[in-house]
């Protein structure tokens, strides 16, 4: 396939006029006149001046279209992956909820089987399952958010290893609340070379968070949400993230979870290279308003807000990552060039898959999204095949 007449997003985070040639599911060449004149007419896509960006990568979300990753079925994963690809998210790392250990093992084993089956099947129109982000169960009751408190447990290296084994290496992040676990630094040092340790649903103060980051934790789950407020005398987890250059932070930019001013301030504080845009979407995404569930808890969705029926706490989002990118650019004042990097390059690097995903570079997978000047989705190319 040749994608012509587009503004190509480069690894230098700039847009340049050019063409993209994809052969055997991989990007072959990118340049001002990269096309093959002998290509068949039906293999040429005229981009009509659109922005051409890499397929997005959502490394933290729960579900969409009525399905949740924790449903624990291949059908659920397939339906989720199909929807995500249709909106330009071509690689996914769904998040688990705080559930019983045995149930989490079963969910992870199903995901591992699903990935093997899809890899054997070859090219498909669904997003690639490239990881799993474990939001629990090693979290804090004080900041549980929409997680089920009954299933929260302390850090345990043996249980964590069971998760890694069940997923056959698919688990990429394991979240903990270090203040709840006296052995948290030891746990981090033991597991950090096997999986990324993140601070998630935590009430840790600055010193405790810094101790965790100094021990090797390197990721923060949805910064600002489900953690102490950032204040001038008690900087908490946010302050510790700012002072730990090796730590990357997720941001939910759906227009509900974080005020635009705070989003802008966070980009200035951390720098764009450390920020990963996520959707944190739940099963109501792509569905009408109504009542749904998340982690076994009832959730009401109305006017773009997902809240627990029990206490009104935010329960994920009802927005996909592509919509979050549009929101952060059109309503929050972040440049398109920066937003694209935070939804493609940065998550790919965090997941350890940048060799094949995250940029429009020869040798990488032929996953390309076309957006018009208003950032409306015009086309999605997955593995060199147009699927939308």
CSV table of C-alpha atoms in Angstrom, one decimal:
chain,number,residue,atom,x,y,z
A,1,UNK,CA,0.0,0.0,0.0
A,2,UNK,CA,1.1,3.6,-0.7
A,3,UNK,CA,-0.4,6.4,1.4
A,4,UNK,CA,0.1,9.6,-0.6
A,5,UNK,CA,-0.5,13.3,-0.1
A,6,UNK,CA,-0.3,13.3,3.7
A,7,UNK,CA,1.5,15.2,6.4
A,8,UNK,CA,3.7,12.5,7.9
A,9,UNK,CA,4.4,12.5,11.6
A,10,UNK,CA,8.2,11.9,12.2
A,11,UNK,CA,10.3,10.6,15.0
A,12,UNK,CA,11.4,14.3,15.4
A,13,UNK,CA,7.8,15.0,16.4
A,14,UNK,CA,7.1,17.1,13.3
A,15,UNK,CA,4.8,16.9,10.4
A,16,UNK,CA,6.3,16.9,6.9
A,17,UNK,CA,4.7,16.5,3.5
A,18,UNK,CA,5.3,13.0,2.1
A,19,UNK,CA,4.2,9.4,1.4
A,20,UNK,CA,4.3,6.1,3.2
A,21,UNK,CA,4.9,2.8,1.6
A,22,UNK,CA,3.8,-0.4,3.4
A,23,UNK,CA,4.8,-3.8,2.2
A,24,UNK,CA,4.2,-7.2,3.9
A,25,UNK,CA,2.5,-5.5,6.9
A,26,UNK,CA,5.6,-3.3,7.6
A,27,UNK,CA,6.5,0.2,6.7
A,28,UNK,CA,9.0,0.1,3.8
A,29,UNK,CA,9.8,3.7,3.1
A,30,UNK,CA,8.7,7.1,4.3
A,31,UNK,CA,9.6,10.3,2.4
A,32,UNK,CA,8.6,13.1,0.1
A,33,UNK,CA,8.3,10.8,-2.9
A,34,UNK,CA,8.5,7.3,-1.5
A,35,UNK,CA,5.9,5.7,-3.6
A,36,UNK,CA,6.3,3.0,-6.2
A,37,UNK,CA,4.9,4.1,-9.5
A,38,UNK,CA,4.0,0.5,-10.5
A,39,UNK,CA,1.7,0.0,-7.5
A,40,UNK,CA,-1.8,-1.1,-8.3
A,41,UNK,CA,-4.3,1.7,-8.3
A,42,UNK,CA,-6.3,-0.1,-5.5
A,43,UNK,CA,-3.2,-0.1,-3.3
A,44,UNK,CA,-2.9,3.7,-3.3
A,45,UNK,CA,-4.6,5.7,-0.6
A,46,UNK,CA,-4.9,9.4,-1.3
A,47,UNK,CA,-4.6,11.1,2.1
A,48,UNK,CA,-6.0,14.4,0.7
A,49,UNK,CA,-3.6,16.5,2.9
A,50,UNK,CA,-4.5,14.7,6.1
A,51,UNK,CA,-2.2,14.3,9.1
A,52,UNK,CA,-0.7,10.8,9.1
A,53,UNK,CA,0.1,9.6,12.6
A,54,UNK,CA,1.1,6.2,14.0
A,55,UNK,CA,-1.7,4.0,15.4
A,56,UNK,CA,-2.4,5.0,19.0
A,57,UNK,CA,-1.5,2.8,21.9
A,58,UNK,CA,-3.7,2.8,25.0
A,59,UNK,CA,-1.8,1.2,27.9
A,60,UNK,CA,-4.5,1.7,30.5
A,61,UNK,CA,-8.2,1.2,29.9
A,62,UNK,CA,-10.8,-1.4,30.9
A,63,UNK,CA,-13.3,-1.9,28.1
A,64,UNK,CA,-15.8,-0.6,25.6
A,65,UNK,CA,-18.9,-1.5,23.6
A,66,UNK,CA,-20.4,-3.3,26.6
A,67,UNK,CA,-17.3,-5.5,27.2
A,68,UNK,CA,-14.7,-5.5,29.9
A,69,UNK,CA,-11.2,-7.1,29.8
A,70,UNK,CA,-12.0,-8.6,33.2
A,71,UNK,CA,-15.0,-10.4,31.7
A,72,UNK,CA,-12.3,-13.0,31.2
A,73,UNK,CA,-13.4,-14.3,27.8
A,74,UNK,CA,-11.7,-14.2,24.4
A,75,UNK,CA,-14.9,-12.8,22.9
A,76,UNK,CA,-14.7,-9.8,25.2
A,77,UNK,CA,-11.0,-9.2,24.2
A,78,UNK,CA,-11.9,-9.6,20.5
A,79,UNK,CA,-14.8,-7.1,20.7
A,80,UNK,CA,-12.7,-4.6,22.6
A,81,UNK,CA,-9.8,-5.0,20.2
A,82,UNK,CA,-12.1,-4.5,17.1
A,83,UNK,CA,-13.6,-1.3,18.5
A,84,UNK,CA,-10.3,0.1,19.5
A,85,UNK,CA,-8.8,-0.4,16.0
A,86,UNK,CA,-11.9,1.2,14.5
A,87,UNK,CA,-11.2,4.4,16.3
A,88,UNK,CA,-7.5,4.4,15.5
A,89,UNK,CA,-6.1,2.7,18.6
A,90,UNK,CA,-4.1,-0.2,17.0
A,91,UNK,CA,-2.3,-1.6,20.1
A,92,UNK,CA,-3.8,-2.1,23.5
A,93,UNK,CA,-2.7,-2.9,27.1
A,94,UNK,CA,-5.9,-3.3,29.1
A,95,UNK,CA,-6.1,-2.9,32.8
A,96,UNK,CA,-7.3,-5.4,35.4
A,97,UNK,CA,-9.5,-4.5,38.4
A,98,UNK,CA,-9.0,-5.5,42.0
A,99,UNK,CA,-10.4,-9.0,42.0
A,100,UNK,CA,-9.7,-12.3,43.8
A,101,UNK,CA,-6.2,-13.7,43.0
A,102,UNK,CA,-7.5,-16.9,41.4
A,103,UNK,CA,-9.9,-14.9,39.2
A,104,UNK,CA,-7.1,-12.6,38.0
A,105,UNK,CA,-5.0,-15.6,37.1
A,106,UNK,CA,-7.8,-17.0,35.0
A,107,UNK,CA,-8.3,-13.6,33.2
A,108,UNK,CA,-4.6,-13.4,32.5
A,109,UNK,CA,-4.4,-16.9,31.2
A,110,UNK,CA,-7.3,-16.3,28.8
A,111,UNK,CA,-5.5,-13.1,27.6
A,112,UNK,CA,-2.3,-15.1,26.9
A,113,UNK,CA,-4.3,-17.7,24.9
A,114,UNK,CA,-6.0,-15.0,23.0
A,115,UNK,CA,-2.7,-13.4,22.0
A,116,UNK,CA,-1.2,-16.7,20.9
A,117,UNK,CA,-4.3,-17.5,18.7
A,118,UNK,CA,-4.2,-14.0,17.1
A,119,UNK,CA,-0.5,-14.2,16.4
A,120,UNK,CA,-0.9,-17.5,14.7
A,121,UNK,CA,-3.9,-16.2,12.7
A,122,UNK,CA,-1.8,-13.4,11.2
A,123,UNK,CA,-3.2,-10.0,10.0
A,124,UNK,CA,-6.5,-9.0,11.5
A,125,UNK,CA,-8.7,-5.9,11.8
A,126,UNK,CA,-8.4,-5.8,15.6
A,127,UNK,CA,-5.9,-3.9,17.8
A,128,UNK,CA,-2.9,-5.9,18.9
A,129,UNK,CA,-2.9,-7.1,22.5
A,130,UNK,CA,0.6,-6.0,23.6
A,131,UNK,CA,0.3,-5.9,27.4
A,132,UNK,CA,-1.7,-5.9,30.5
A,133,UNK,CA,-1.7,-3.1,33.2
A,134,UNK,CA,-2.5,-4.6,36.6
A,135,UNK,CA,-4.2,-1.8,38.6
A,136,UNK,CA,-4.7,-4.0,41.7
A,137,UNK,CA,-4.9,-5.9,44.0
A,138,UNK,CA,-1.9,-4.4,45.9
A,139,UNK,CA,-3.5,-1.0,46.5
A,140,UNK,CA,-4.9,1.2,49.2
A,141,UNK,CA,-8.4,1.1,50.8
A,142,UNK,CA,-8.1,4.9,51.3
A,143,UNK,CA,-7.7,5.6,47.6
A,144,UNK,CA,-9.6,2.6,46.2
A,145,UNK,CA,-11.7,4.7,43.9
A,146,UNK,CA,-13.9,2.3,41.9
A,147,UNK,CA,-11.9,-0.8,43.0
A,148,UNK,CA,-13.6,-3.4,45.3
A,149,UNK,CA,-12.1,-3.0,48.7
A,150,UNK,CA,-12.9,-6.6,49.6
A,151,UNK,CA,-10.2,-7.9,47.3
A,152,UNK,CA,-7.3,-5.6,48.3
A,153,UNK,CA,-4.2,-7.4,49.6
A,154,UNK,CA,-0.7,-6.6,50.6
A,155,UNK,CA,2.3,-6.8,48.2
A,156,UNK,CA,3.4,-10.4,47.7
A,157,UNK,CA,6.2,-11.4,45.3
A,158,UNK,CA,4.9,-15.0,45.0
A,159,UNK,CA,1.4,-13.8,44.0
A,160,UNK,CA,2.9,-11.3,41.6
A,161,UNK,CA,5.0,-14.0,40.0
A,162,UNK,CA,1.8,-16.1,39.6
A,163,UNK,CA,0.3,-13.2,37.7
A,164,UNK,CA,3.3,-13.0,35.4
A,165,UNK,CA,3.3,-16.7,34.8
A,166,UNK,CA,-0.4,-16.9,34.1
A,167,UNK,CA,-0.1,-14.1,31.5
A,168,UNK,CA,3.0,-15.7,29.9
A,169,UNK,CA,4.8,-12.3,30.1
A,170,UNK,CA,1.9,-10.2,29.0
A,171,UNK,CA,1.7,-8.3,32.3
A,172,UNK,CA,3.8,-5.2,31.8
A,173,UNK,CA,2.8,-3.1,34.9
A,174,UNK,CA,1.8,-4.0,38.5
A,175,UNK,CA,0.4,-1.3,40.6
A,176,UNK,CA,1.0,-1.0,44.4
A,177,UNK,CA,0.3,1.4,47.3
A,178,UNK,CA,3.7,1.5,49.1
A,179,UNK,CA,2.4,3.1,52.3
A,180,UNK,CA,0.1,0.0,52.9
A,181,UNK,CA,3.0,-2.4,52.7
A,182,UNK,CA,6.0,-2.3,54.9
A,183,UNK,CA,7.9,-4.6,52.5
A,184,UNK,CA,7.1,-2.5,49.5
A,185,UNK,CA,10.8,-1.4,48.8
A,186,UNK,CA,11.8,-5.1,49.1
A,187,UNK,CA,9.0,-6.2,46.8
A,188,UNK,CA,9.9,-3.5,44.2
A,189,UNK,CA,13.6,-4.5,44.2
A,190,UNK,CA,12.7,-8.1,43.8
A,191,UNK,CA,10.2,-7.6,40.9
A,192,UNK,CA,11.5,-4.5,39.1
A,193,UNK,CA,13.6,-6.5,36.6
A,194,UNK,CA,10.6,-8.7,35.7
A,195,UNK,CA,7.8,-6.1,35.4
A,196,UNK,CA,7.3,-2.3,35.7
A,197,UNK,CA,6.1,-1.4,39.2
A,198,UNK,CA,3.7,1.5,39.3
A,199,UNK,CA,2.2,3.5,42.1
A,200,UNK,CA,-1.6,3.1,41.9
A,201,UNK,CA,-4.5,3.9,44.1
A,202,UNK,CA,-2.2,5.1,46.8
A,203,UNK,CA,-2.3,7.4,49.7
A,204,UNK,CA,1.5,7.6,50.0
A,205,UNK,CA,3.1,10.8,51.2
A,206,UNK,CA,6.1,12.3,49.4
A,207,UNK,CA,8.8,10.5,51.4
A,208,UNK,CA,7.1,7.1,51.0
A,209,UNK,CA,6.6,7.6,47.3
A,210,UNK,CA,10.2,8.6,46.8
A,211,UNK,CA,11.4,5.5,48.7
A,212,UNK,CA,9.4,3.4,46.2
A,213,UNK,CA,10.8,5.3,43.2
A,214,UNK,CA,14.3,5.0,44.6
A,215,UNK,CA,13.8,1.3,45.0
A,216,UNK,CA,12.9,1.0,41.3
A,217,UNK,CA,9.3,1.8,40.7
A,218,UNK,CA,9.1,3.7,37.5
A,219,UNK,CA,5.4,4.4,36.6
A,220,UNK,CA,2.5,6.4,38.0
A,221,UNK,CA,-1.1,5.3,37.3
A,222,UNK,CA,-3.5,8.1,36.3
A,223,UNK,CA,-1.6,10.9,37.9
A,224,UNK,CA,-3.7,13.1,40.3
A,225,UNK,CA,-6.5,10.5,40.4
A,226,UNK,CA,-6.7,8.1,43.3
A,227,UNK,CA,-3.8,9.7,45.1
A,228,UNK,CA,-3.3,12.6,47.6
A,229,UNK,CA,-3.7,16.1,46.3
A,230,UNK,CA,-0.5,18.0,45.3
A,231,UNK,CA,-0.1,21.0,47.7
A,232,UNK,CA,2.7,23.3,48.5
A,233,UNK,CA,3.4,21.7,51.9
A,234,UNK,CA,2.4,18.1,51.1
A,235,UNK,CA,3.5,17.3,47.5
A,236,UNK,CA,2.7,13.7,47.8
A,237,UNK,CA,3.0,11.2,44.9
A,238,UNK,CA,2.8,14.0,42.3
A,239,UNK,CA,5.8,15.8,43.9
A,240,UNK,CA,7.7,12.5,44.0
A,241,UNK,CA,7.0,11.8,40.4
A,242,UNK,CA,8.2,15.3,39.5
A,243,UNK,CA,11.5,14.7,41.4
A,244,UNK,CA,12.1,11.2,39.9
A,245,UNK,CA,13.3,11.7,36.3
A,246,UNK,CA,13.0,7.9,35.5
A,247,UNK,CA,9.2,7.8,36.3
A,248,UNK,CA,6.6,8.1,33.6
A,249,UNK,CA,3.0,9.2,34.4
A,250,UNK,CA,-0.4,8.5,32.9
A,251,UNK,CA,-2.9,11.3,32.3
A,252,UNK,CA,-6.6,10.9,31.7
A,253,UNK,CA,-7.4,13.8,29.4
A,254,UNK,CA,-11.1,13.2,28.8
A,255,UNK,CA,-12.1,16.7,30.1
A,256,UNK,CA,-13.6,15.1,33.3
A,257,UNK,CA,-10.7,13.7,35.4
A,258,UNK,CA,-8.2,16.7,35.3
A,259,UNK,CA,-8.7,20.4,34.8
A,260,UNK,CA,-7.1,21.7,31.6
A,261,UNK,CA,-4.9,24.1,33.6
A,262,UNK,CA,-3.5,21.2,35.6
A,263,UNK,CA,-2.9,19.3,32.4
A,264,UNK,CA,-0.9,22.2,31.0
A,265,UNK,CA,1.0,22.6,34.3
A,266,UNK,CA,1.9,19.0,34.3
A,267,UNK,CA,3.4,19.1,30.9
A,268,UNK,CA,5.5,22.0,32.0
A,269,UNK,CA,6.5,20.2,35.2
A,270,UNK,CA,7.4,16.8,33.9
A,271,UNK,CA,8.1,17.4,30.2
A,272,UNK,CA,6.2,15.7,27.4
A,273,UNK,CA,8.6,12.8,27.2
A,274,UNK,CA,7.4,11.4,30.5
A,275,UNK,CA,3.7,11.7,30.0
A,276,UNK,CA,1.5,8.9,28.6
A,277,UNK,CA,-2.1,9.8,27.6
A,278,UNK,CA,-4.6,7.1,28.5
A,279,UNK,CA,-8.3,6.8,28.3
A,280,UNK,CA,-9.1,4.6,31.4
A,281,UNK,CA,-12.3,3.8,29.5
A,282,UNK,CA,-14.8,1.3,30.8
A,283,UNK,CA,-17.4,-0.9,29.1
A,284,UNK,CA,-19.8,2.1,28.5
A,285,UNK,CA,-17.4,3.6,26.0
A,286,UNK,CA,-19.1,3.6,22.6
A,287,UNK,CA,-22.4,2.9,24.2
A,288,UNK,CA,-25.4,5.0,25.2
A,289,UNK,CA,-25.8,6.5,28.7
A,290,UNK,CA,-27.1,4.1,31.3
A,291,UNK,CA,-26.0,1.8,34.1
A,292,UNK,CA,-23.0,-0.5,33.7
A,293,UNK,CA,-20.5,-2.4,35.9
A,294,UNK,CA,-16.8,-2.0,36.6
A,295,UNK,CA,-15.0,-4.6,38.7
A,296,UNK,CA,-18.3,-5.9,39.9
A,297,UNK,CA,-19.5,-2.5,41.0
A,298,UNK,CA,-22.5,-0.6,39.6
A,299,UNK,CA,-21.6,2.5,37.5
A,300,UNK,CA,-23.9,5.2,36.2
A,301,UNK,CA,-22.9,6.9,32.9
A,302,UNK,CA,-24.5,10.2,32.0
A,303,UNK,CA,-23.2,13.2,29.9
A,304,UNK,CA,-19.8,11.6,29.5
A,305,UNK,CA,-19.2,11.0,33.2
A,306,UNK,CA,-18.9,7.4,34.7
A,307,UNK,CA,-19.6,7.4,38.5
A,308,UNK,CA,-20.2,4.7,41.0
A,309,UNK,CA,-23.8,4.3,41.9
A,310,UNK,CA,-22.9,3.8,45.6
A,311,UNK,CA,-21.0,7.0,46.3
A,312,UNK,CA,-20.6,9.0,43.1
A,313,UNK,CA,-16.8,8.4,42.7
A,314,UNK,CA,-15.4,8.6,39.2
A,315,UNK,CA,-15.3,5.1,37.7
A,316,UNK,CA,-13.0,5.3,34.7
A,317,UNK,CA,-14.1,7.2,31.6
A,318,UNK,CA,-16.5,6.8,28.8
A,319,UNK,CA,-14.1,8.2,26.2
A,320,UNK,CA,-11.7,6.4,23.9
A,321,UNK,CA,-8.0,7.5,23.5
A,322,UNK,CA,-8.5,9.1,20.1
A,323,UNK,CA,-11.2,11.4,21.7
A,324,UNK,CA,-8.8,12.2,24.5
A,325,UNK,CA,-6.1,13.2,22.0
A,326,UNK,CA,-8.6,15.6,20.4
A,327,UNK,CA,-9.6,17.0,23.8
A,328,UNK,CA,-6.1,17.6,24.9
A,329,UNK,CA,-5.3,19.5,21.7
A,330,UNK,CA,-8.6,21.3,21.0
A,331,UNK,CA,-9.6,22.1,24.6
A,332,UNK,CA,-6.5,22.0,26.7
A,333,UNK,CA,-3.9,23.8,24.6
A,334,UNK,CA,-1.4,21.0,24.1
A,335,UNK,CA,0.1,20.9,20.5
A,336,UNK,CA,-0.9,18.1,18.2
A,337,UNK,CA,2.8,17.2,17.8
A,338,UNK,CA,3.1,16.7,21.6
A,339,UNK,CA,-0.2,14.9,22.0
A,340,UNK,CA,0.6,12.4,19.3
A,341,UNK,CA,3.9,11.5,20.9
A,342,UNK,CA,2.2,11.0,24.3
A,343,UNK,CA,-0.3,8.6,22.7
A,344,UNK,CA,2.1,6.7,20.4
A,345,UNK,CA,5.9,7.0,21.1
A,346,UNK,CA,5.7,7.2,24.9
A,347,UNK,CA,3.4,4.3,25.6
A,348,UNK,CA,5.4,2.2,23.1
A,349,UNK,CA,8.6,2.9,25.0
A,350,UNK,CA,7.0,2.2,28.3
A,351,UNK,CA,5.7,-1.1,27.1
A,352,UNK,CA,9.1,-2.0,25.5
A,353,UNK,CA,7.6,-2.4,22.0
A,354,UNK,CA,9.1,0.7,20.3
A,355,UNK,CA,11.0,-1.5,17.9
A,356,UNK,CA,7.7,-2.3,16.1
A,357,UNK,CA,5.2,0.3,17.3
A,358,UNK,CA,4.9,4.0,18.1
A,359,UNK,CA,6.3,5.7,15.0
A,360,UNK,CA,6.1,5.8,11.2
A,361,UNK,CA,9.6,4.3,10.7
A,362,UNK,CA,10.7,1.8,8.1
A,363,UNK,CA,10.6,-1.7,9.5
A,364,UNK,CA,7.8,-1.0,12.0
A,365,UNK,CA,4.3,-2.3,11.7
A,366,UNK,CA,2.2,-0.6,9.1
A,367,UNK,CA,-0.4,1.0,11.5
A,368,UNK,CA,-1.3,4.5,10.2
A,369,UNK,CA,-4.2,6.8,11.2
A,370,UNK,CA,-5.3,9.7,9.0
A,371,UNK,CA,-6.9,12.8,10.6
A,372,UNK,CA,-8.2,15.9,8.9
A,373,UNK,CA,-7.4,19.5,10.0
A,374,UNK,CA,-10.2,19.4,12.6
A,375,UNK,CA,-8.7,16.1,13.9
A,376,UNK,CA,-11.7,14.0,12.6
A,377,UNK,CA,-10.8,10.4,11.9
A,378,UNK,CA,-10.6,9.8,8.1
A,379,UNK,CA,-8.9,6.4,7.8
A,380,UNK,CA,-7.3,3.7,9.8
A,381,UNK,CA,-4.6,1.4,8.2
A,382,UNK,CA,-3.8,-1.8,10.2
A,383,UNK,CA,-0.9,-3.9,9.2
A,384,UNK,CA,-1.0,-2.3,5.7
A,385,UNK,CA,-4.7,-2.9,5.2
A,386,UNK,CA,-7.3,-0.1,5.4
A,387,UNK,CA,-9.9,-1.1,7.9
A,388,UNK,CA,-11.7,2.2,8.1
